[in-house]
Amino acid sequence: MTEFATRVEDVSISGIREVFEAAGEDAINLGIGQPDFPTPDHVRQAAIEAIESGQVDAYTSNKGISQLREAIATKYDRDYGIEVDPEHTMATSGGSEALHLALEAHVDPGQEVIFPDPGFVSYDALTRFAGGTPKPLSLREDLTLDPAAVEEAITDETAAFIVNSPSNPTGAVQSEADMREFARIADEHDVLCISDEVYEHIVFEGEHHSPLKFAETDNVIVVSACSKTYSMTGWRLGWLVGSGDRIDRMVRIHQYAQACASAPAQFAAEAALTGPQDPVDEMVAAFEERRDVVVDGLVDAGLEVPTPSGAFYAMPKVPDGWCEEVLDRGVVVVPGDAFGANGAGYARLSYATSMEDLKDALEIMDDATSAVR
Ligand SMILES: Cc1ncc(COP(=O)(O)O)c(C=O)c1O
């Protein structure tokens, strides 16, 4: 039999799956990384109309339909006052493909990629697939990424650093001052800043800021998606924003690996970006209410947890054996070390689940905490 390539042998399946598989059928699942709301109706209708009118039977342009690229560009001006040329955008199969393209197109074998630890599981794996060397960086006490630490970690071998705000798994949101610093570092050190903004609209305190706004060179690339904002994880639609040259290089890979993002999803995404945004506001309000209940419940249980300002995750510090105890009692949480070595001693809880389940889970977690202390 043909041997498997080293680059896949070196990467294992995400630890999150293992937890799901260990859980019983009746378990309350706080391990899930997707909103528990339906995709807004007008978005579904746009896809249905595109299908019925025969607009999705053929490949689209590699970079995506022009209406969607216009909608992406307009969104940055509307939301953040950032002028983006539609030519500097491309549609991808989710934020996941966008991250993959950004790394494949910019990282040479042996080059280093700096990213937060704990951080989203794909950063390490996709860096390895690109032949790069992962450089996980520990976080501040409040679980944000420190620009000074990033700057210190940069070497001649550094190709890129990844910033993710709001963050999976911590829910932390980087300040405007941090984002300005990330842009300055990308400019001054001539390294790429990949800003993963898939949770950009799920912010409870303060605002989302993109380093794209502050960069003076073309060294910032933005990755985002419809997945979390519009509860569209199954549609597989994301995008990239970057200079014409960078988009040109990334589309070379996309052209051969994907041809184009799914056409029905592109029409749906255009409707999501240009249509009413109230479903997003309603979802964010529900997440905020749950966030407060979860944080209060964890603090009452005697756990230390920085209050997450965004996304739909909380990351408390937990005693040894806590995750196993909680799982035995029927609540699925993800052990922090699934997100990097520095995640050890933490757990990631997703509150993208009903308030009723959250309240039951908090009681169970309270009992489990007393049992392991
Ligand atoms: C931080 C982060 N980036 C990117 C992604 C990928 O998003 P998508 O579902 O659009 O591929 C996720 C999904 O969980 C995520 O949490």
Short mmCIF file of C-alpha atoms and ligand atoms in Angstrom, two decimals:
data_model
loop_
_atom_site.label_atom_id
_atom_site.label_comp_id
_atom_site.label_asym_id
_atom_site.label_seq_id
_atom_site.Cartn_x
_atom_site.Cartn_y
_atom_site.Cartn_z
CA MET A 1 0.00 0.00 0.00
CA THR A 2 1.14 3.54 -0.68
CA GLU A 3 2.44 5.15 2.50
CA PHE A 4 0.56 8.15 3.84
CA ALA A 5 2.15 11.56 3.47
CA THR A 6 4.05 12.70 6.55
CA ARG A 7 2.10 15.95 6.67
CA VAL A 8 -1.15 14.08 7.38
CA GLU A 9 0.43 11.51 9.66
CA ASP A 10 1.75 14.37 11.80
CA VAL A 11 -1.71 15.86 12.37
CA SER A 12 -4.36 14.12 14.42
CA ILE A 13 -8.14 14.55 14.40
CA SER A 14 -9.30 17.40 16.64
CA GLY A 15 -9.67 16.43 20.32
CA ILE A 16 -13.18 17.89 20.26
CA ARG A 17 -14.55 14.92 18.32
CA GLU A 18 -13.21 12.47 20.89
CA VAL A 19 -15.23 14.17 23.63
CA PHE A 20 -18.43 14.02 21.58
CA GLU A 21 -17.90 10.35 20.95
CA ALA A 22 -17.35 9.64 24.66
CA ALA A 23 -20.64 11.34 25.64
CA GLY A 24 -23.90 9.47 26.10
CA GLU A 25 -26.94 10.21 23.94
CA ASP A 26 -28.76 12.16 26.66
CA ALA A 27 -25.77 14.32 27.52
CA ILE A 28 -26.13 18.11 27.56
CA ASN A 29 -23.73 19.22 24.90
CA LEU A 30 -21.72 22.34 25.72
CA GLY A 31 -19.05 21.26 23.26
CA ILE A 32 -20.66 22.57 20.11
CA GLY A 33 -19.11 25.42 18.13
CA GLN A 34 -22.15 26.57 16.21
CA PRO A 35 -25.20 28.75 16.92
CA ASP A 36 -28.38 26.87 17.86
CA PHE A 37 -30.61 29.19 15.79
CA PRO A 38 -32.07 28.60 12.34
CA THR A 39 -30.60 30.37 9.30
CA PRO A 40 -32.79 33.50 8.81
CA ASP A 41 -35.74 32.84 6.55
CA HIS A 42 -34.94 35.53 3.95
CA VAL A 43 -31.50 33.94 3.51
CA ARG A 44 -32.99 30.51 2.87
CA GLN A 45 -35.50 32.06 0.45
CA ALA A 46 -32.72 33.75 -1.54
CA ALA A 47 -31.03 30.38 -2.05
CA ILE A 48 -34.33 28.75 -3.06
CA GLU A 49 -35.01 31.50 -5.59
CA ALA A 50 -31.50 31.23 -7.01
CA ILE A 51 -31.96 27.48 -7.43
CA GLU A 52 -35.43 27.78 -8.97
CA SER A 53 -34.36 30.45 -11.42
CA GLY A 54 -31.50 28.25 -12.65
CA GLN A 55 -28.75 30.61 -11.51
CA VAL A 56 -26.78 27.98 -9.65
CA ASP A 57 -26.45 25.22 -12.21
CA ALA A 58 -23.00 26.21 -13.37
CA TYR A 59 -19.63 27.08 -11.86
CA THR A 60 -19.41 30.69 -10.76
CA SER A 61 -16.29 32.76 -11.30
CA ASN A 62 -13.44 31.39 -9.17
CA LYS A 63 -13.54 34.39 -6.86
CA GLY A 64 -17.32 34.28 -6.48
CA ILE A 65 -20.33 36.04 -8.01
CA SER A 66 -19.81 39.77 -8.43
CA GLN A 67 -22.93 40.66 -6.36
CA LEU A 68 -21.51 38.80 -3.36
CA ARG A 69 -18.06 40.38 -3.71
CA GLU A 70 -19.74 43.80 -3.88
CA ALA A 71 -21.77 42.93 -0.77
CA ILE A 72 -18.63 41.87 1.11
CA ALA A 73 -16.81 45.08 0.16
CA THR A 74 -19.82 47.23 1.12
CA LYS A 75 -20.13 45.46 4.46
CA TYR A 76 -16.64 46.61 5.53
CA ASP A 77 -17.49 50.22 4.77
CA ARG A 78 -20.90 49.99 6.46
CA ASP A 79 -19.69 48.19 9.59
CA TYR A 80 -16.20 49.58 10.12
CA GLY A 81 -15.63 52.48 7.73
CA ILE A 82 -13.00 50.46 5.86
CA GLU A 83 -12.90 50.98 2.12
CA VAL A 84 -12.53 47.65 0.35
CA ASP A 85 -12.36 47.13 -3.41
CA PRO A 86 -14.58 44.14 -4.42
CA GLU A 87 -11.55 42.97 -6.45
CA HIS A 88 -9.78 42.53 -3.11
CA THR A 89 -12.29 39.91 -1.91
CA MET A 90 -13.04 36.30 -2.77
CA ALA A 91 -15.68 33.81 -1.64
CA THR A 92 -14.48 30.56 -0.07
CA SER A 93 -15.96 27.34 1.28
CA GLY A 94 -16.31 28.64 4.81
CA GLY A 95 -13.80 30.43 6.99
CA SER A 96 -11.94 27.12 7.13
CA GLU A 97 -10.97 27.21 3.46
CA ALA A 98 -10.11 30.88 3.75
CA LEU A 99 -7.62 30.11 6.55
CA HIS A 100 -6.21 27.22 4.55
CA LEU A 101 -5.65 29.41 1.47
CA ALA A 102 -4.10 32.23 3.50
CA LEU A 103 -1.52 29.86 4.99
CA GLU A 104 -0.89 27.79 1.83
CA ALA A 105 -0.26 30.92 -0.21
CA HIS A 106 2.12 32.61 2.21
CA VAL A 107 4.03 30.01 4.22
CA ASP A 108 7.09 28.29 2.80
CA PRO A 109 8.31 25.01 4.29
CA GLY A 110 10.15 25.67 7.54
CA GLN A 111 8.71 29.14 8.04
CA GLU A 112 7.03 29.95 11.34
CA VAL A 113 3.43 30.88 12.05
CA ILE A 114 2.61 32.50 15.40
CA PHE A 115 -0.89 31.98 16.83
CA PRO A 116 -2.71 32.11 20.18
CA ASP A 117 -2.50 29.15 22.57
CA PRO A 118 -5.16 28.25 23.56
CA GLY A 119 -6.44 28.98 20.05
CA PHE A 120 -8.68 27.61 17.33
CA VAL A 121 -7.66 24.03 16.47
CA SER A 122 -7.13 24.69 12.75
CA TYR A 123 -4.20 27.08 13.18
CA ASP A 124 -1.74 24.40 14.20
CA ALA A 125 -2.97 21.78 11.69
CA LEU A 126 -3.16 24.15 8.71
CA THR A 127 0.30 25.55 9.47
CA ARG A 128 1.65 21.99 9.35
CA PHE A 129 -0.18 21.19 6.11
CA ALA A 130 1.51 24.26 4.59
CA GLY A 131 4.88 22.83 5.71
CA GLY A 132 5.28 25.56 8.31
CA THR A 133 6.35 25.39 11.94
CA PRO A 134 3.64 26.23 14.51
CA LYS A 135 4.66 28.83 17.13
CA PRO A 136 1.88 28.81 19.73
CA LEU A 137 1.97 31.83 22.01
CA SER A 138 0.57 31.97 25.55
CA LEU A 139 -2.06 34.57 26.37
CA ARG A 140 -2.43 37.35 28.93
CA GLU A 141 -4.25 36.62 32.18
CA ASP A 142 -7.50 37.92 30.58
CA LEU A 143 -6.98 35.43 27.73
CA THR A 144 -6.25 38.05 25.05
CA LEU A 145 -3.21 37.93 22.78
CA ASP A 146 -0.49 40.42 23.75
CA PRO A 147 0.91 42.35 20.76
CA ALA A 148 4.22 42.80 22.63
CA ALA A 149 4.53 39.01 22.96
CA VAL A 150 3.82 38.59 19.24
CA GLU A 151 6.48 41.17 18.37
CA GLU A 152 9.00 39.44 20.61
CA ALA A 153 8.25 36.05 19.02
CA ILE A 154 8.92 37.27 15.47
CA THR A 155 12.13 35.95 13.91
CA ASP A 156 13.60 36.00 10.40
CA GLU A 157 11.68 32.78 9.82
CA THR A 158 8.25 34.20 10.68
CA ALA A 159 5.84 34.21 7.74
CA ALA A 160 2.66 35.16 9.57
CA PHE A 161 0.86 35.64 12.85
CA ILE A 162 -2.81 34.91 13.43
CA VAL A 163 -5.12 37.10 15.48
CA ASN A 164 -8.61 35.84 16.36
CA SER A 165 -11.09 38.24 17.93
CA PRO A 166 -13.61 37.44 19.30
CA SER A 167 -11.78 34.26 20.11
CA ASN A 168 -12.60 30.62 19.95
CA PRO A 169 -12.06 29.11 22.54
CA THR A 170 -11.81 31.98 25.05
CA GLY A 171 -14.53 34.44 24.00
CA ALA A 172 -11.99 37.24 24.58
CA VAL A 173 -12.15 40.38 22.43
CA GLN A 174 -8.99 42.32 21.52
CA SER A 175 -9.05 46.08 22.13
CA GLU A 176 -8.74 48.70 19.41
CA ALA A 177 -5.29 49.55 20.77
CA ASP A 178 -4.21 45.91 20.37
CA MET A 179 -5.50 45.80 16.82
CA ARG A 180 -3.58 48.98 15.99
CA GLU A 181 -0.47 47.33 17.40
CA PHE A 182 -1.00 44.15 15.37
CA ALA A 183 -1.27 46.28 12.22
CA ARG A 184 1.90 48.22 13.13
CA ILE A 185 3.79 44.98 13.80
CA ALA A 186 2.69 43.54 10.43
CA ASP A 187 3.80 46.75 8.71
CA GLU A 188 7.11 47.24 10.53
CA HIS A 189 8.29 43.65 10.55
CA ASP A 190 6.92 42.95 7.07
CA VAL A 191 5.10 39.82 8.23
CA LEU A 192 1.57 38.81 7.38
CA CYS A 193 -1.20 39.32 9.95
CA ILE A 194 -4.07 36.90 9.32
CA SER A 195 -7.08 38.27 11.19
CA ASP A 196 -9.70 35.58 11.78
CA GLU A 197 -12.91 37.54 12.33
CA VAL A 198 -15.56 34.83 11.96
CA TYR A 199 -17.17 35.92 15.28
CA GLU A 200 -16.94 39.65 14.40
CA HIS A 201 -20.63 40.38 15.05
CA ILE A 202 -20.97 38.42 18.28
CA VAL A 203 -19.62 41.07 20.64
CA PHE A 204 -21.30 42.06 23.93
CA GLU A 205 -19.00 44.74 25.33
CA GLY A 206 -17.17 47.28 23.24
CA GLU A 207 -16.83 46.81 19.52
CA HIS A 208 -15.06 44.63 17.04
CA HIS A 209 -12.02 46.28 15.44
CA SER A 210 -10.12 44.90 12.49
CA PRO A 211 -6.38 45.43 12.04
CA LEU A 212 -7.25 45.90 8.35
CA LYS A 213 -8.38 49.41 9.24
CA PHE A 214 -5.02 50.39 10.69
CA ALA A 215 -2.48 48.74 8.38
CA GLU A 216 -0.47 50.98 6.09
CA THR A 217 0.84 48.10 3.96
CA ASP A 218 -1.00 45.15 2.43
CA ASN A 219 0.22 42.88 5.22
CA VAL A 220 -3.21 42.22 6.76
CA ILE A 221 -5.57 39.58 5.41
CA VAL A 222 -9.06 39.17 6.84
CA VAL A 223 -10.84 35.83 7.11
CA SER A 224 -14.56 35.85 7.84
CA ALA A 225 -17.71 33.88 7.10
CA CYS A 226 -21.49 33.72 7.29
CA SER A 227 -21.20 30.64 9.50
CA LYS A 228 -21.47 32.11 12.99
CA THR A 229 -23.03 35.54 12.32
CA TYR A 230 -25.99 34.19 10.35
CA SER A 231 -26.11 30.68 11.81
CA MET A 232 -25.02 29.20 8.48
CA THR A 233 -22.33 26.68 9.45
CA GLY A 234 -23.78 24.07 7.10
CA TRP A 235 -23.82 26.39 4.08
CA ARG A 236 -20.04 26.57 3.89
CA LEU A 237 -19.56 30.17 2.88
CA GLY A 238 -16.71 32.39 3.94
CA TRP A 239 -14.44 34.98 2.38
CA LEU A 240 -11.05 36.59 2.28
CA VAL A 241 -10.13 40.26 2.06
CA GLY A 242 -6.59 41.11 0.97
CA SER A 243 -4.62 43.01 -1.64
CA GLY A 244 -5.07 42.16 -5.32
CA ASP A 245 -1.74 40.31 -5.37
CA ARG A 246 -2.60 38.25 -2.33
CA ILE A 247 -6.08 37.37 -3.61
CA ASP A 248 -4.48 36.41 -6.93
CA ARG A 249 -2.15 33.93 -5.20
CA MET A 250 -4.88 32.47 -3.00
CA VAL A 251 -7.25 32.04 -5.92
CA ARG A 252 -4.63 29.94 -7.70
CA ILE A 253 -5.00 27.29 -5.00
CA HIS A 254 -8.77 27.71 -4.69
CA GLN A 255 -9.16 27.33 -8.47
CA TYR A 256 -7.59 23.89 -8.43
CA ALA A 257 -8.94 22.66 -5.10
CA GLN A 258 -12.51 24.03 -5.18
CA ALA A 259 -13.14 25.83 -8.50
CA CYS A 260 -15.62 28.07 -6.67
CA ALA A 261 -17.61 28.25 -3.45
CA SER A 262 -21.03 26.58 -3.60
CA ALA A 263 -23.26 28.72 -5.85
CA PRO A 264 -26.50 28.47 -3.79
CA ALA A 265 -24.52 29.44 -0.68
CA GLN A 266 -23.10 32.47 -2.51
CA PHE A 267 -26.61 33.74 -3.29
CA ALA A 268 -27.66 33.07 0.30
CA ALA A 269 -24.61 34.94 1.60
CA GLU A 270 -25.39 37.97 -0.56
CA ALA A 271 -28.89 38.06 0.99
CA ALA A 272 -27.43 37.63 4.47
CA LEU A 273 -24.98 40.52 4.05
CA THR A 274 -27.34 42.95 2.31
CA GLY A 275 -30.66 42.05 4.02
CA PRO A 276 -32.08 42.94 7.44
CA GLN A 277 -29.62 42.39 10.28
CA ASP A 278 -32.23 42.02 13.08
CA PRO A 279 -31.89 38.22 13.25
CA VAL A 280 -28.22 38.78 14.12
CA ASP A 281 -29.12 41.30 16.83
CA GLU A 282 -31.67 38.88 18.31
CA MET A 283 -29.17 36.03 18.36
CA VAL A 284 -26.46 38.18 19.94
CA ALA A 285 -28.92 39.38 22.64
CA ALA A 286 -29.76 35.74 23.44
CA PHE A 287 -26.06 34.83 23.65
CA GLU A 288 -25.41 37.76 25.98
CA GLU A 289 -28.20 36.71 28.32
CA ARG A 290 -26.84 33.16 28.41
CA ARG A 291 -23.28 34.42 28.87
CA ASP A 292 -24.35 36.23 32.04
CA VAL A 293 -26.09 33.15 33.43
CA VAL A 294 -23.09 30.92 32.61
CA VAL A 295 -20.49 33.26 34.10
CA ASP A 296 -22.57 33.79 37.29
CA GLY A 297 -23.12 30.03 37.59
CA LEU A 298 -19.43 29.23 37.20
CA VAL A 299 -18.40 31.89 39.72
CA ASP A 300 -21.03 30.54 42.17
CA ALA A 301 -19.50 27.10 41.69
CA GLY A 302 -16.20 28.59 42.85
CA LEU A 303 -14.50 28.62 39.44
CA GLU A 304 -12.38 31.44 38.07
CA VAL A 305 -13.50 32.66 34.65
CA PRO A 306 -12.64 35.85 32.77
CA THR A 307 -15.93 37.32 31.53
CA PRO A 308 -15.98 36.64 27.78
CA SER A 309 -16.90 39.74 25.75
CA GLY A 310 -17.77 37.90 22.55
CA ALA A 311 -18.37 34.67 20.59
CA PHE A 312 -20.37 32.06 22.55
CA TYR A 313 -17.70 30.40 24.66
CA ALA A 314 -16.52 30.67 28.25
CA MET A 315 -13.19 29.30 29.43
CA PRO A 316 -13.03 28.71 33.18
CA LYS A 317 -9.95 27.46 35.05
CA VAL A 318 -10.86 24.02 36.34
CA PRO A 319 -9.36 21.62 38.91
CA ASP A 320 -7.71 18.34 37.85
CA GLY A 321 -10.21 15.71 36.76
CA TRP A 322 -13.05 18.24 36.39
CA CYS A 323 -13.77 17.65 32.70
CA GLU A 324 -13.97 13.87 33.22
CA GLU A 325 -16.21 14.30 36.28
CA VAL A 326 -18.55 16.63 34.39
CA LEU A 327 -18.66 14.27 31.41
CA ASP A 328 -19.44 11.31 33.72
CA ARG A 329 -22.38 13.32 35.04
CA GLY A 330 -23.72 13.90 31.53
CA VAL A 331 -22.38 17.29 30.42
CA VAL A 332 -20.04 17.56 27.45
CA VAL A 333 -17.33 20.22 27.70
CA VAL A 334 -14.07 20.39 25.80
CA PRO A 335 -10.85 20.11 27.83
CA GLY A 336 -8.75 23.23 27.26
CA ASP A 337 -5.71 21.31 26.05
CA ALA A 338 -7.63 20.44 22.85
CA PHE A 339 -6.78 24.07 21.93
CA GLY A 340 -3.07 23.94 22.73
CA ALA A 341 -0.74 23.03 25.57
CA ASN A 342 -1.49 26.28 27.43
CA GLY A 343 -5.17 25.34 27.52
CA ALA A 344 -4.39 22.62 30.10
CA GLY A 345 -6.24 23.37 33.35
CA TYR A 346 -9.10 25.10 31.51
CA ALA A 347 -12.31 23.88 29.87
CA ARG A 348 -14.20 25.39 26.95
CA LEU A 349 -17.96 25.67 27.40
CA SER A 350 -20.17 26.68 24.49
CA TYR A 351 -23.40 28.40 25.48
CA ALA A 352 -24.92 27.97 22.02
CA THR A 353 -27.58 25.83 23.65
CA SER A 354 -30.94 26.43 25.34
CA MET A 355 -31.16 28.35 28.64
CA GLU A 356 -32.89 25.35 30.21
CA ASP A 357 -30.01 23.02 29.32
CA LEU A 358 -27.50 25.62 30.48
CA LYS A 359 -29.15 25.91 33.89
CA ASP A 360 -29.22 22.12 34.29
CA ALA A 361 -25.59 21.90 33.18
CA LEU A 362 -24.55 24.60 35.67
CA GLU A 363 -26.08 22.63 38.55
CA ILE A 364 -24.25 19.52 37.44
CA MET A 365 -20.99 21.46 37.09
CA ASP A 366 -21.46 22.90 40.59
CA ASP A 367 -21.81 19.37 42.04
CA ALA A 368 -18.88 18.11 39.97
CA THR A 369 -16.69 20.95 41.24
CA SER A 370 -17.40 20.07 44.86
CA ALA A 371 -16.72 16.39 44.10
CA VAL A 372 -13.23 16.96 42.65
CA ARG A 373 -12.08 19.68 45.09
C1 LIG B 1 -12.02 30.89 15.16
C2 LIG B 1 -12.62 30.16 14.01
N1 LIG B 1 -12.17 30.41 12.78
C3 LIG B 1 -12.68 29.78 11.70
C4 LIG B 1 -13.68 28.83 11.83
C5 LIG B 1 -14.19 28.14 10.60
O1 LIG B 1 -15.44 28.59 10.25
P1 LIG B 1 -16.29 27.94 9.08
O2 LIG B 1 -17.34 27.11 9.71
O3 LIG B 1 -16.84 29.13 8.34
O4 LIG B 1 -15.37 27.16 8.22
C6 LIG B 1 -14.18 28.53 13.10
C7 LIG B 1 -15.21 27.48 13.29
O5 LIG B 1 -15.44 26.97 14.36
C8 LIG B 1 -13.65 29.21 14.22
O6 LIG B 1 -14.10 28.97 15.47
#
